[in-house]
Coordinates of C-alpha atoms in Angstrom, one line a residue:
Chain A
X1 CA 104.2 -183.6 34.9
X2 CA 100.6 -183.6 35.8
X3 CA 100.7 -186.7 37.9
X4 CA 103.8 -185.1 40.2
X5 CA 101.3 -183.3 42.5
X6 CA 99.7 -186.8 43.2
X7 CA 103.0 -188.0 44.0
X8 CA 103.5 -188.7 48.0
X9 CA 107.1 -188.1 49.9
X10 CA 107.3 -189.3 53.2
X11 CA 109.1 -186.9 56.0
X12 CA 111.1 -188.2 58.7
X13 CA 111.7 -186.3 61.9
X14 CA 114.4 -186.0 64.1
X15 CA 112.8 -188.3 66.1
X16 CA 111.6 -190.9 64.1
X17 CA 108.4 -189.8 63.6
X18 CA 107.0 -190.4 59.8
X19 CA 104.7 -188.3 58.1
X20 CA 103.4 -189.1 54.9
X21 CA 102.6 -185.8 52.8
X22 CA 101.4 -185.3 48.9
X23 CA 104.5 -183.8 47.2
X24 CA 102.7 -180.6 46.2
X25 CA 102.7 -179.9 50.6
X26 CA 106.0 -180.8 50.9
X27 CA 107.6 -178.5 48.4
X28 CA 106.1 -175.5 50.6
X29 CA 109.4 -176.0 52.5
X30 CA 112.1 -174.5 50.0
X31 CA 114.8 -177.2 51.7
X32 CA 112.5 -180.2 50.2
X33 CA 111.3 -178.2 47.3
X34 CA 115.3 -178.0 46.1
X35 CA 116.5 -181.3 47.0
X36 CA 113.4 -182.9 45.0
X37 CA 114.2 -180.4 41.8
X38 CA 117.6 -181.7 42.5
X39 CA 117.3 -185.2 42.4
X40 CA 118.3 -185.6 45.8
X41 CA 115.2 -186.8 47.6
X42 CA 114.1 -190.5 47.5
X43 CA 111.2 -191.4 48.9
X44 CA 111.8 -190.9 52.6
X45 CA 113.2 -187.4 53.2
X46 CA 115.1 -187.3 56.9
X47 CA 114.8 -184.0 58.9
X48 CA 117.3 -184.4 61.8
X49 CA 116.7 -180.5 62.2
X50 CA 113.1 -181.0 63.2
X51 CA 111.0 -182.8 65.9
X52 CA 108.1 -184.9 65.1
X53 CA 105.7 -182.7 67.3
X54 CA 106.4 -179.3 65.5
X55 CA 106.8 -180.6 62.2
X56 CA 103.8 -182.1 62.6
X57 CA 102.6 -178.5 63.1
X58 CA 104.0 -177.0 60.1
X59 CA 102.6 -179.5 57.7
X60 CA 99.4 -179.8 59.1
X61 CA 99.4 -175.4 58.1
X62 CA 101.0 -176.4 54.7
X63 CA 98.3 -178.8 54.0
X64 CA 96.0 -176.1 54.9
X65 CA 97.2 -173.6 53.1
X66 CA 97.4 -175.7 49.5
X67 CA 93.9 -176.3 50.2
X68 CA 93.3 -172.4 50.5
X69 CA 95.2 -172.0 47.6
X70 CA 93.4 -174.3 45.3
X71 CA 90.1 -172.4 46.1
X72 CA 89.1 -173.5 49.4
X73 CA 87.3 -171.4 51.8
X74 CA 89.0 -169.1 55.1
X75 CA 91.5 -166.6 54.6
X76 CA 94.9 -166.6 55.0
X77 CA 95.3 -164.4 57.8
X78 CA 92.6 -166.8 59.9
X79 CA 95.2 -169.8 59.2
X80 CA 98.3 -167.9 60.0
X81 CA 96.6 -166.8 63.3
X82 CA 95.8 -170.7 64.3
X83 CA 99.2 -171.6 63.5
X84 CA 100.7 -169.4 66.0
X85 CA 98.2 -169.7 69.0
X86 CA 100.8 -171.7 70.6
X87 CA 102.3 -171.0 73.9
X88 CA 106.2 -169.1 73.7
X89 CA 108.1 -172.2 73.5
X90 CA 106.1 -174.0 71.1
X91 CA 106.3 -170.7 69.4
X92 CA 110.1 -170.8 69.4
X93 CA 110.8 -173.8 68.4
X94 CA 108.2 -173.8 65.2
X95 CA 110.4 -170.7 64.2
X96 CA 113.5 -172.9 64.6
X97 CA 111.7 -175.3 62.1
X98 CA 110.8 -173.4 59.9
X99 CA 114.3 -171.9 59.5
X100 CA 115.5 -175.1 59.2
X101 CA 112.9 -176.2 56.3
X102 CA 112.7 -172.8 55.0
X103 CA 109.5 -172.3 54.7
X104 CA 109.9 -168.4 54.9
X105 CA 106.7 -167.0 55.5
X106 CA 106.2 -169.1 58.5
X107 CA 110.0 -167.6 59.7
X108 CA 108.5 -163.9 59.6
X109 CA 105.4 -165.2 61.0
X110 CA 106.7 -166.6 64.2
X111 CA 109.5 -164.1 64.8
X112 CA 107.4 -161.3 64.5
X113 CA 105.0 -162.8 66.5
X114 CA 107.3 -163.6 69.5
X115 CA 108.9 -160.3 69.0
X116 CA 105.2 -158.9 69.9
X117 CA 104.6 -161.1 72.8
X118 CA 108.4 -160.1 74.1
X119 CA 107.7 -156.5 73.6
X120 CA 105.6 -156.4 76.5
X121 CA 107.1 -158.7 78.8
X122 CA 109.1 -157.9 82.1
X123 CA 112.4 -160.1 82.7
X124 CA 111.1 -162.4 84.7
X125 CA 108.2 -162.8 82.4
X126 CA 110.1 -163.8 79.7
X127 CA 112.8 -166.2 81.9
X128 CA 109.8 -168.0 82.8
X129 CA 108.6 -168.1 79.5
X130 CA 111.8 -169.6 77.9
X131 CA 113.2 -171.2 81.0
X132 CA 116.7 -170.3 80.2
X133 CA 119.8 -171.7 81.9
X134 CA 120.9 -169.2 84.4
Chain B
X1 CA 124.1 -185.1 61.5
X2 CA 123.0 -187.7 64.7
X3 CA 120.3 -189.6 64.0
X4 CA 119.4 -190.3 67.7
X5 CA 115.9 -191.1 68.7
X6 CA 114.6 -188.9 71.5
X7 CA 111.7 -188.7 73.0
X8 CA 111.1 -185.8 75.4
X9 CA 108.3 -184.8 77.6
X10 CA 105.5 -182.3 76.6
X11 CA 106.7 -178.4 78.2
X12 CA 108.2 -177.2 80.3
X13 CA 111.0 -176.4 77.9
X14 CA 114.5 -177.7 78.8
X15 CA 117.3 -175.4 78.7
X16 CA 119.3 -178.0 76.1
X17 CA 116.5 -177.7 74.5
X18 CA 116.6 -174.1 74.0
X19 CA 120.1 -173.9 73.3
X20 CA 119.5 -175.7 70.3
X21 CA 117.9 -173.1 68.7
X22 CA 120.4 -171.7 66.8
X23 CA 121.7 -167.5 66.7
X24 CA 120.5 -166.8 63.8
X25 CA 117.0 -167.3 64.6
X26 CA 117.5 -165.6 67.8
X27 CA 118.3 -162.7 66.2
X28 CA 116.0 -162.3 63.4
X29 CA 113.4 -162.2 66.4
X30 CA 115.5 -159.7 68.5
X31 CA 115.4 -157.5 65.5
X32 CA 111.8 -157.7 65.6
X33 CA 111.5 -156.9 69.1
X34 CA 113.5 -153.3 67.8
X35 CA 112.5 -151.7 70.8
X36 CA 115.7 -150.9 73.1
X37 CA 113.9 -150.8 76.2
X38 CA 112.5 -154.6 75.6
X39 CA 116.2 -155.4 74.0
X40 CA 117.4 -153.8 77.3
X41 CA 114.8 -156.4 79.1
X42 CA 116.1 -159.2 76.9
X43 CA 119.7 -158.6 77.4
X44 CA 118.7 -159.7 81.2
X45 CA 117.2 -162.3 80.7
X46 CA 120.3 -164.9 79.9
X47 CA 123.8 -165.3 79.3
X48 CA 123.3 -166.1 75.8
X49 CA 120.5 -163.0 75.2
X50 CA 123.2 -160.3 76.9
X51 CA 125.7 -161.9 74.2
X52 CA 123.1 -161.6 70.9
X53 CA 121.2 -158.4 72.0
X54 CA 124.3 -155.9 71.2
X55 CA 124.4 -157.1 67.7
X56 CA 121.2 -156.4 66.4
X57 CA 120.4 -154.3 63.0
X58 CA 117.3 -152.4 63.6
X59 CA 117.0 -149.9 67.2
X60 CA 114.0 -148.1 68.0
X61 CA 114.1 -145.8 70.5
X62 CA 111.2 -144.1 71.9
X63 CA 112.1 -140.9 74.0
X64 CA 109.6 -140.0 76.9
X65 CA 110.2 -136.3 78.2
X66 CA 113.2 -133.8 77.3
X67 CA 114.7 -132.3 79.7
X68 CA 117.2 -129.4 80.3
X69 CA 120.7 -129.4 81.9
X70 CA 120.5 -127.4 85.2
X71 CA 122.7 -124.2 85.8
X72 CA 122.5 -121.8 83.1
X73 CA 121.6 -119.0 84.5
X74 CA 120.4 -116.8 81.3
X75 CA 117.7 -119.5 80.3
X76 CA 114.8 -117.6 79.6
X77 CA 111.6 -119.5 81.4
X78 CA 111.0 -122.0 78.8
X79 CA 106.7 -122.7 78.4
X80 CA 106.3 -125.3 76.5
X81 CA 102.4 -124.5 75.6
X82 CA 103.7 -121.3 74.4
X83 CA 103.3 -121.0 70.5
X84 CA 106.2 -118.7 70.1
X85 CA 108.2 -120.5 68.0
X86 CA 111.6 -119.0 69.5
X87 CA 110.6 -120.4 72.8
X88 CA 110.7 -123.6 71.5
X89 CA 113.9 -123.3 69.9
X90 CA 115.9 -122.2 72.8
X91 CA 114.5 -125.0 74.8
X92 CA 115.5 -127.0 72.2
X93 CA 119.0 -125.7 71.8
X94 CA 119.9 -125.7 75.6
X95 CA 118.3 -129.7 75.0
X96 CA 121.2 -131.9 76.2
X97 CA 120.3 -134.9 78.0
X98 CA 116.2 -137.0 77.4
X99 CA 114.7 -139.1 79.9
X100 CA 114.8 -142.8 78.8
X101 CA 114.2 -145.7 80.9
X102 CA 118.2 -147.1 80.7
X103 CA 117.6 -150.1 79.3
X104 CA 120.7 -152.0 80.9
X105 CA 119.7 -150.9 84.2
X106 CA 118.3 -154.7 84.5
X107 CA 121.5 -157.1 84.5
X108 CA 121.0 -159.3 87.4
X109 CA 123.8 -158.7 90.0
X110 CA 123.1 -161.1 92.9
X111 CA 126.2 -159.4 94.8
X112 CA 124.6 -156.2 95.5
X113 CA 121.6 -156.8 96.9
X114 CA 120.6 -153.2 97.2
X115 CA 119.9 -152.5 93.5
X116 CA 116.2 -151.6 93.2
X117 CA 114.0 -153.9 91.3
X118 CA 111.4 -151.3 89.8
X119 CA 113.6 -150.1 86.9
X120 CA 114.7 -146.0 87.8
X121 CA 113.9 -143.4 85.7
X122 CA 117.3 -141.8 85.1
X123 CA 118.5 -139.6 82.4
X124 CA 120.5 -140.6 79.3
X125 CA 120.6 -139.5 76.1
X126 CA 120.2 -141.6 73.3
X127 CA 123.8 -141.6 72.4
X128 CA 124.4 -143.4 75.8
X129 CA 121.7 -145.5 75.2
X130 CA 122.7 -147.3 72.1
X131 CA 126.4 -147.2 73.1
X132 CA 126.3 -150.9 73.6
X133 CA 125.1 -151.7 69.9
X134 CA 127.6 -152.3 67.8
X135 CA 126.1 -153.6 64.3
X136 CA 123.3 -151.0 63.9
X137 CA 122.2 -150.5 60.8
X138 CA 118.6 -149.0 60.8
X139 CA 117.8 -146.7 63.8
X140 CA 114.3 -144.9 64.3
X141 CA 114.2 -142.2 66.7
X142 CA 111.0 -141.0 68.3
X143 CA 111.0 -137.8 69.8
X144 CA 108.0 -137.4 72.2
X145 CA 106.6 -134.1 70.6
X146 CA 106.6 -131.3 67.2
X147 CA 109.4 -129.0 67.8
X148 CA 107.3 -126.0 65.8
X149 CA 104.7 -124.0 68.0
X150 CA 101.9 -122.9 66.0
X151 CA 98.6 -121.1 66.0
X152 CA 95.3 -123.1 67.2
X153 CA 94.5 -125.3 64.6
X154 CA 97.0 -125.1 62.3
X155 CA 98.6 -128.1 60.7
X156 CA 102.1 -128.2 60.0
X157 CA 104.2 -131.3 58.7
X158 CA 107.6 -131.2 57.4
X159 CA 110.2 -133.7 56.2
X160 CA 114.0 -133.1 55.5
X161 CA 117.0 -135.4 54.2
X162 CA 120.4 -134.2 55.4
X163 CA 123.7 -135.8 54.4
X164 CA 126.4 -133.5 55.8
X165 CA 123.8 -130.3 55.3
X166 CA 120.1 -129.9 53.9
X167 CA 119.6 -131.7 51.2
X168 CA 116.0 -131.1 50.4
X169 CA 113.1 -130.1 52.8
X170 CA 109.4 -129.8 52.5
X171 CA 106.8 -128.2 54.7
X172 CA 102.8 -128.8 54.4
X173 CA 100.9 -126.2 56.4
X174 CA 97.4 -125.1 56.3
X175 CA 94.4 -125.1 58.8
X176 CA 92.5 -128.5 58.4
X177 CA 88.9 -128.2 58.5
X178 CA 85.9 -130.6 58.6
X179 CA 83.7 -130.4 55.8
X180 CA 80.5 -132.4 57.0
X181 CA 80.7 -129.1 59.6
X182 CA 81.2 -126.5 57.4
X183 CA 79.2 -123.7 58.7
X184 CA 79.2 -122.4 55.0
X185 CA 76.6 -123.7 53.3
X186 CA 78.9 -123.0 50.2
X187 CA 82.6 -123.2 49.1
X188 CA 83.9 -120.8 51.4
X189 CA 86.3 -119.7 48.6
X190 CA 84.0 -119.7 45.6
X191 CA 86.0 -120.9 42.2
X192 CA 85.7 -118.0 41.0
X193 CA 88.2 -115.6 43.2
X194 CA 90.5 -118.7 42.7
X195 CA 92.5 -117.8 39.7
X196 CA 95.7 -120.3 40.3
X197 CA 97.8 -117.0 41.7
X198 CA 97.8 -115.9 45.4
X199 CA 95.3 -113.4 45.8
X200 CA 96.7 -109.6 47.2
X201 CA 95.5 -110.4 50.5
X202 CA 97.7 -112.9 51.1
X203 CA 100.3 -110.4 51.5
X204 CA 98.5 -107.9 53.2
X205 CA 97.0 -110.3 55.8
X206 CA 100.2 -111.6 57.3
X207 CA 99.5 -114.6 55.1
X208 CA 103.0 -114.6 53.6
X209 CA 104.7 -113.6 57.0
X210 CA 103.1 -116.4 58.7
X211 CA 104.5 -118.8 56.5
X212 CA 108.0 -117.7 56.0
X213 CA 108.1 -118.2 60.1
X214 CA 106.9 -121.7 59.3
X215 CA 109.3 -122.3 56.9
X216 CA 112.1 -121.1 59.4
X217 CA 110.8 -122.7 62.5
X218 CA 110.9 -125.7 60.7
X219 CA 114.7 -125.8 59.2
X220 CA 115.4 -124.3 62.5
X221 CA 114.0 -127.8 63.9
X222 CA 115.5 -129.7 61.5
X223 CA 118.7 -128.5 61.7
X224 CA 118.6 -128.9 65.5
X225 CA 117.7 -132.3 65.0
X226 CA 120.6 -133.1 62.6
X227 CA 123.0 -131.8 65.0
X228 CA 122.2 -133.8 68.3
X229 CA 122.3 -136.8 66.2
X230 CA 126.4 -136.2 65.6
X231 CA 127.4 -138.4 68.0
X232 CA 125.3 -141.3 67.3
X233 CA 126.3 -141.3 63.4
X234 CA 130.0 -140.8 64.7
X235 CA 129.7 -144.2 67.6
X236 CA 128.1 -146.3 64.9
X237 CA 129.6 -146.2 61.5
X238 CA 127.8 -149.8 60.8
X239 CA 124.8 -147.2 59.9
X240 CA 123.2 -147.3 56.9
X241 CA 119.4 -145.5 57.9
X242 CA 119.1 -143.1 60.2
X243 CA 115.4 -141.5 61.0
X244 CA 114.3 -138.6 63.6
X245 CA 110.5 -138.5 64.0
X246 CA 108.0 -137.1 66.9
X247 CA 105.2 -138.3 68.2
X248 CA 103.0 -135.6 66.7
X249 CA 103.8 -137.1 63.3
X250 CA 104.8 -133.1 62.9
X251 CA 108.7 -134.1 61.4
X252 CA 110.7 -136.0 60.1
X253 CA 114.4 -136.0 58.8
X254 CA 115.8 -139.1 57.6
X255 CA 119.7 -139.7 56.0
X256 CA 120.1 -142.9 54.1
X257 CA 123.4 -144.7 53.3
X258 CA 125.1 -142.2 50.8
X259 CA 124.0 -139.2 53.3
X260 CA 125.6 -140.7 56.2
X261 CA 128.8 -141.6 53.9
X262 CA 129.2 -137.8 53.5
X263 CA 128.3 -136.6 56.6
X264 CA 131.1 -139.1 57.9
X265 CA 133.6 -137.6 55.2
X266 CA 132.4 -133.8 54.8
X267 CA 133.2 -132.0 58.2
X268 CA 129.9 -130.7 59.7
X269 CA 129.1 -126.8 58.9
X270 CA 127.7 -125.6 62.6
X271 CA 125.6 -122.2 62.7
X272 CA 127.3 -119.2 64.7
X273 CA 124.9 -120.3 67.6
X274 CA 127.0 -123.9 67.2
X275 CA 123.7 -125.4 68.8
X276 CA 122.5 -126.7 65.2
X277 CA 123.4 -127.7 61.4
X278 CA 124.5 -124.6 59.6
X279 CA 121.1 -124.5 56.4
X280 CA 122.8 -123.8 53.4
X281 CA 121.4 -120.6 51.3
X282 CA 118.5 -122.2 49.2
X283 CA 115.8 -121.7 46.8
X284 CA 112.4 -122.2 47.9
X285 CA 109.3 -123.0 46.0
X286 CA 106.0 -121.8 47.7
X287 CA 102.3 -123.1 46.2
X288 CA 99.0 -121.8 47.7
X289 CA 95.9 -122.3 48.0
X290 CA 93.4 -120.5 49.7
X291 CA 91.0 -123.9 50.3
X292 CA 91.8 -127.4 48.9
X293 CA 89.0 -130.4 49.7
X294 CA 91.6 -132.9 50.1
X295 CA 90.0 -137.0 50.5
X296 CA 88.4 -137.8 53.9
X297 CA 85.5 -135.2 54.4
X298 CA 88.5 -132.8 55.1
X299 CA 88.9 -129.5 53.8
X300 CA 92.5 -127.5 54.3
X301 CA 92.3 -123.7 54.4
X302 CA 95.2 -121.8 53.5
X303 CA 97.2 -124.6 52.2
X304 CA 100.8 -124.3 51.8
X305 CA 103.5 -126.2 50.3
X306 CA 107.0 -125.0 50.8
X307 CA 110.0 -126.8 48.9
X308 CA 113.4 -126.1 49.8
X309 CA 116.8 -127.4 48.5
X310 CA 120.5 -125.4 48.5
X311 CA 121.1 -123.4 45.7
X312 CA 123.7 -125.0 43.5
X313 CA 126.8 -123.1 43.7
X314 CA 127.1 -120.7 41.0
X315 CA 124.1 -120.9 39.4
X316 CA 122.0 -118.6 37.9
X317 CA 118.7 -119.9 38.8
X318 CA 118.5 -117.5 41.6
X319 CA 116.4 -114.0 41.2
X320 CA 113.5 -113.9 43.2
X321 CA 110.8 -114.1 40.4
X322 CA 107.7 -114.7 40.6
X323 CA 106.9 -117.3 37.9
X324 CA 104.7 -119.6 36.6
X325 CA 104.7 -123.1 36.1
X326 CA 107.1 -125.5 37.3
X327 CA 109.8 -122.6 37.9
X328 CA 113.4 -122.4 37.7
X329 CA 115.6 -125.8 38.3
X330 CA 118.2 -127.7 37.1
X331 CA 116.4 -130.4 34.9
X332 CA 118.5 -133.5 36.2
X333 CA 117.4 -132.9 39.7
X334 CA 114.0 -132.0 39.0
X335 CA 112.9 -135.9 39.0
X336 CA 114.2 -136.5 41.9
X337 CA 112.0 -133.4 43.7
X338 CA 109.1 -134.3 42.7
X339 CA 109.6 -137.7 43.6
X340 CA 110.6 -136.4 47.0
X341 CA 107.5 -134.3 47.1
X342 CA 104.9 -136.9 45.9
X343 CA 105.9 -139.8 48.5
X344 CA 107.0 -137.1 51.7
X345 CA 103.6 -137.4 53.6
X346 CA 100.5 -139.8 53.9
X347 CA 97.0 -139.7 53.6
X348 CA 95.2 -136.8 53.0
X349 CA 98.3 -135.1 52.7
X350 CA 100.3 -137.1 49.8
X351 CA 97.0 -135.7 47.7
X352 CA 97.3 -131.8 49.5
X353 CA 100.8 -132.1 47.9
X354 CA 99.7 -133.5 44.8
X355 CA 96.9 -130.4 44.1
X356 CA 99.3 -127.8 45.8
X357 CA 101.9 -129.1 42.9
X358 CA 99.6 -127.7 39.9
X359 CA 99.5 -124.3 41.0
X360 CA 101.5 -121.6 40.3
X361 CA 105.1 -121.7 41.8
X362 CA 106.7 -118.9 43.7
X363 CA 110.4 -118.8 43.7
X364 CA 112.0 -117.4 46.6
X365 CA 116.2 -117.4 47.4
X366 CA 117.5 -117.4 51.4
X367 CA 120.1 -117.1 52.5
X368 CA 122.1 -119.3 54.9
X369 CA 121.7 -118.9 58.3

């Protein structure tokens, strides 16, 4: 069991894009966590749900936040905050993701976070923001 | 699921693109946003938004100014800054419509080109407001200021749970004071005068008056509160938590699930002036003490805690005795008080509550009014 952290999964995007993660970082998306427990992963793990660009983004934190985990230095709050100095699109669509992998935390994180920046917007504000179709 | 490769250009984002982003996530961050003037905001701002924003689970609404319904012509002159606490209530009674910025005010209409574009402030109540939700479930309700008048200085905090009537109430009053000021040198109430029991002058200084008019102004206001909220409980049976508060952090009632299930099946008791909740006759518990040093460099003179709940039909719990101790109550529901008591207020109140609780307990009965 020991040597199943060393083990490496690689993630495919929606758009081809491959990204080849240390299993321990993988599993911080409950989607991958399950299908590996289940047997169901081999070693290339397609995620038609996801871009390259923004899944990308989510490992890179996940990466970052095993690292805190394991005793590195930062807080958590200081990574959370980098993850989600994105502009409101970006914003959206890393929500989307991480719905999609379930990663959870990072779900709450970027709702609430574009809940805040939509608070205090005025309509036009926020059409321009998210460029809706009219 | 396609597998097609893609590769788009960095922002602006594409409207395909956004529509791939599916409800659900939509509305976990609409219920976020809770506010109903920004879901108001957000309900113009597409097709797809004006479809999602009626359905969201948790409405805050924030209500700037009260106002009065013109025409009667036996109002009394209504001051606000007046302390009288009867002022208060009548203004509060003859309270029909709020001033809220109508949040739907904002869906684009390019065929009449007259409508303003700075939103109007025009009156609606909060009823009207949230008519277009369908699927609330928790609803917070700010009112912009304490419904109670009191004396300079005075504190007073109270929280109540209704289902169909009172169900249990609790007021905190006292006069905070700072003790890195104290102009005493000394415990201005020296340990030794304070035995546990009230001391005489408590009745003979209008102590005990006083706080009998803050235990009625307050049941008074929460019993108001519980009746303007009838129509909102009655539009939105999806309801499951319903809570009043004011900006002055002065009350609160709340009603969870099971209270709003028997307000929906229990018809509502209205006073004679049908302008409020009727309060049941009750039993209240009154704890004093002269000075309490609560956590905070804070000090609280004259610190009261009032507890309040119905008396249970028939019972014989109800002579007005002084006694000692935890008093006279049913011993199934007294878990539940304390419980109630312990987690009603914050800060250096949740510990005014807890010292208030070891002193002596003075029963007193009321009737309903």
């Amino acid at each position: 069991m020991a040597s199943y952290e060393r083990r490496k999964v690689t993630l495919k995007s929606s758009d081809g894009e491959e990204f080849l993660v240390e299993e321990a970082v993988a599993m911080e998306s409950r989607m991958i966590r399950y299908m590996i427990w289940d047997g169901l992963a081999g070693d290339v793990i397609e995620l038609p749900g996801v871009k390259g660009k923004f899944l990308s983004m989510i490992i890179d934190f996940c990466k970052k936040r095993v690292a805190w985990a394991a005793g590195g230095d930062g807080t958590l709050e200081g990574l959370k905050s980098d993850f989600v100095k994105v502009d409101l699109g970006t914003l959206i669509h890393l929500s989307a993701a991480s719905f999609c992998l379930k990663t959870n935390d990072l779900v709450d994180l970027t709702s609430q976070t574009l809940a805040n920046r939509i608070q205090g917007k005025t309509i036009d504000e926020i059409c321009r923001a998210l460029n809706p179709e009219e | 699921m396609q597998s097609k490769a893609r590769i788009y250009a960095d922002p602006p984002l594409h409207s395909d693109q956004f529509d791939r982003i599916p409800d659900s996530i939509v509305l976990l961050i609409l219920n976020k946003v809770a506010d109903v003037r920004a879901l108001g905001r957000c309900s113009a701002v597409s097709k797809r938004f004006n479809f999602l924003v009626p359905l969201v689970h948790d409405i805050y609404v924030k209500i700037d100014r009260v106002v009065t319904v013109d025409g009667d012509p036996s109002d009394e002159s209504l001051n606000l800054s007046s302390p009288k606490p009867r002022n208060l209530f009548s203004h509060l009674l003859k309270l029909v419509l709020f001033t809220i910025l109508k949040p739907f005010h904002h869906l684009r209409n390019p065929s009449s080109g007259n409508k303003p574009l700075l939103p109007q402030l025009s009156h609606h109540s909060p009823a009207q407001v949230l008519k277009n939700f369908t699927q609330i479930r928790n609803l917070h309700i700010e009112l912009p200021a304490g419904d109670v008048g009191t004396e300079d200085g005075v504190l007073l905090r109270w929280r109540a749970e209704f289902g169909s009537t009172l169900q249990n109430c609790v007021i905190l009053g006292g006069t905070p004071i700072d003790r890195k000021s104290n102009l005493f040198d000394q415990d201005p109430f020296p340990a030794a005068e304070d035995s546990g029991s009230i001391p005489e002058s408590f009745y003979t200084n209008g102590g005990l008056k006083l706080r009998v008019v803050w235990t009625i102004s307050s049941l008074i206001a929460a019993s108001t509160r519980h009746y303007l909220l009838r129509p909102i409980i009655k539009n939105h049976p999806t309801l499951t938590s319903l809570v009043l508060t004011d900006s002055d952090e002065q009350g609160t009632l709340s009603m969870g699930a099971e209270q709003l299930r028997e307000f929906r099946e229990k018809p509502l008791a209205a006073s004679a002036s049908a302008n409020r909740t009727q309060v049941p006759a009750s039993n209240m518990k009154l704890r004093y003490a002269p000075y309490l040093e609560l956590p905070g460099g804070i000090g609280m003179q004259g610190a009261t805690l009032v507890a309040i709940r119905p008396s249970a039909e028939g019972s014989s719990a109800g002579a007005a005795v002084a006694s000692s101790g935890g008093g006279v109550s049913n011993g199934g529901g007294r878990k539940e008080a304390e419980a109630f008591l312990n987690s009603s207020f914050d800060g250096p109140f949740r510990a005014a509550v807890k010292m208030l609780l070891k002193r002596r307990t003075y029963l007193l009965e009321m009737n309903g009014f």
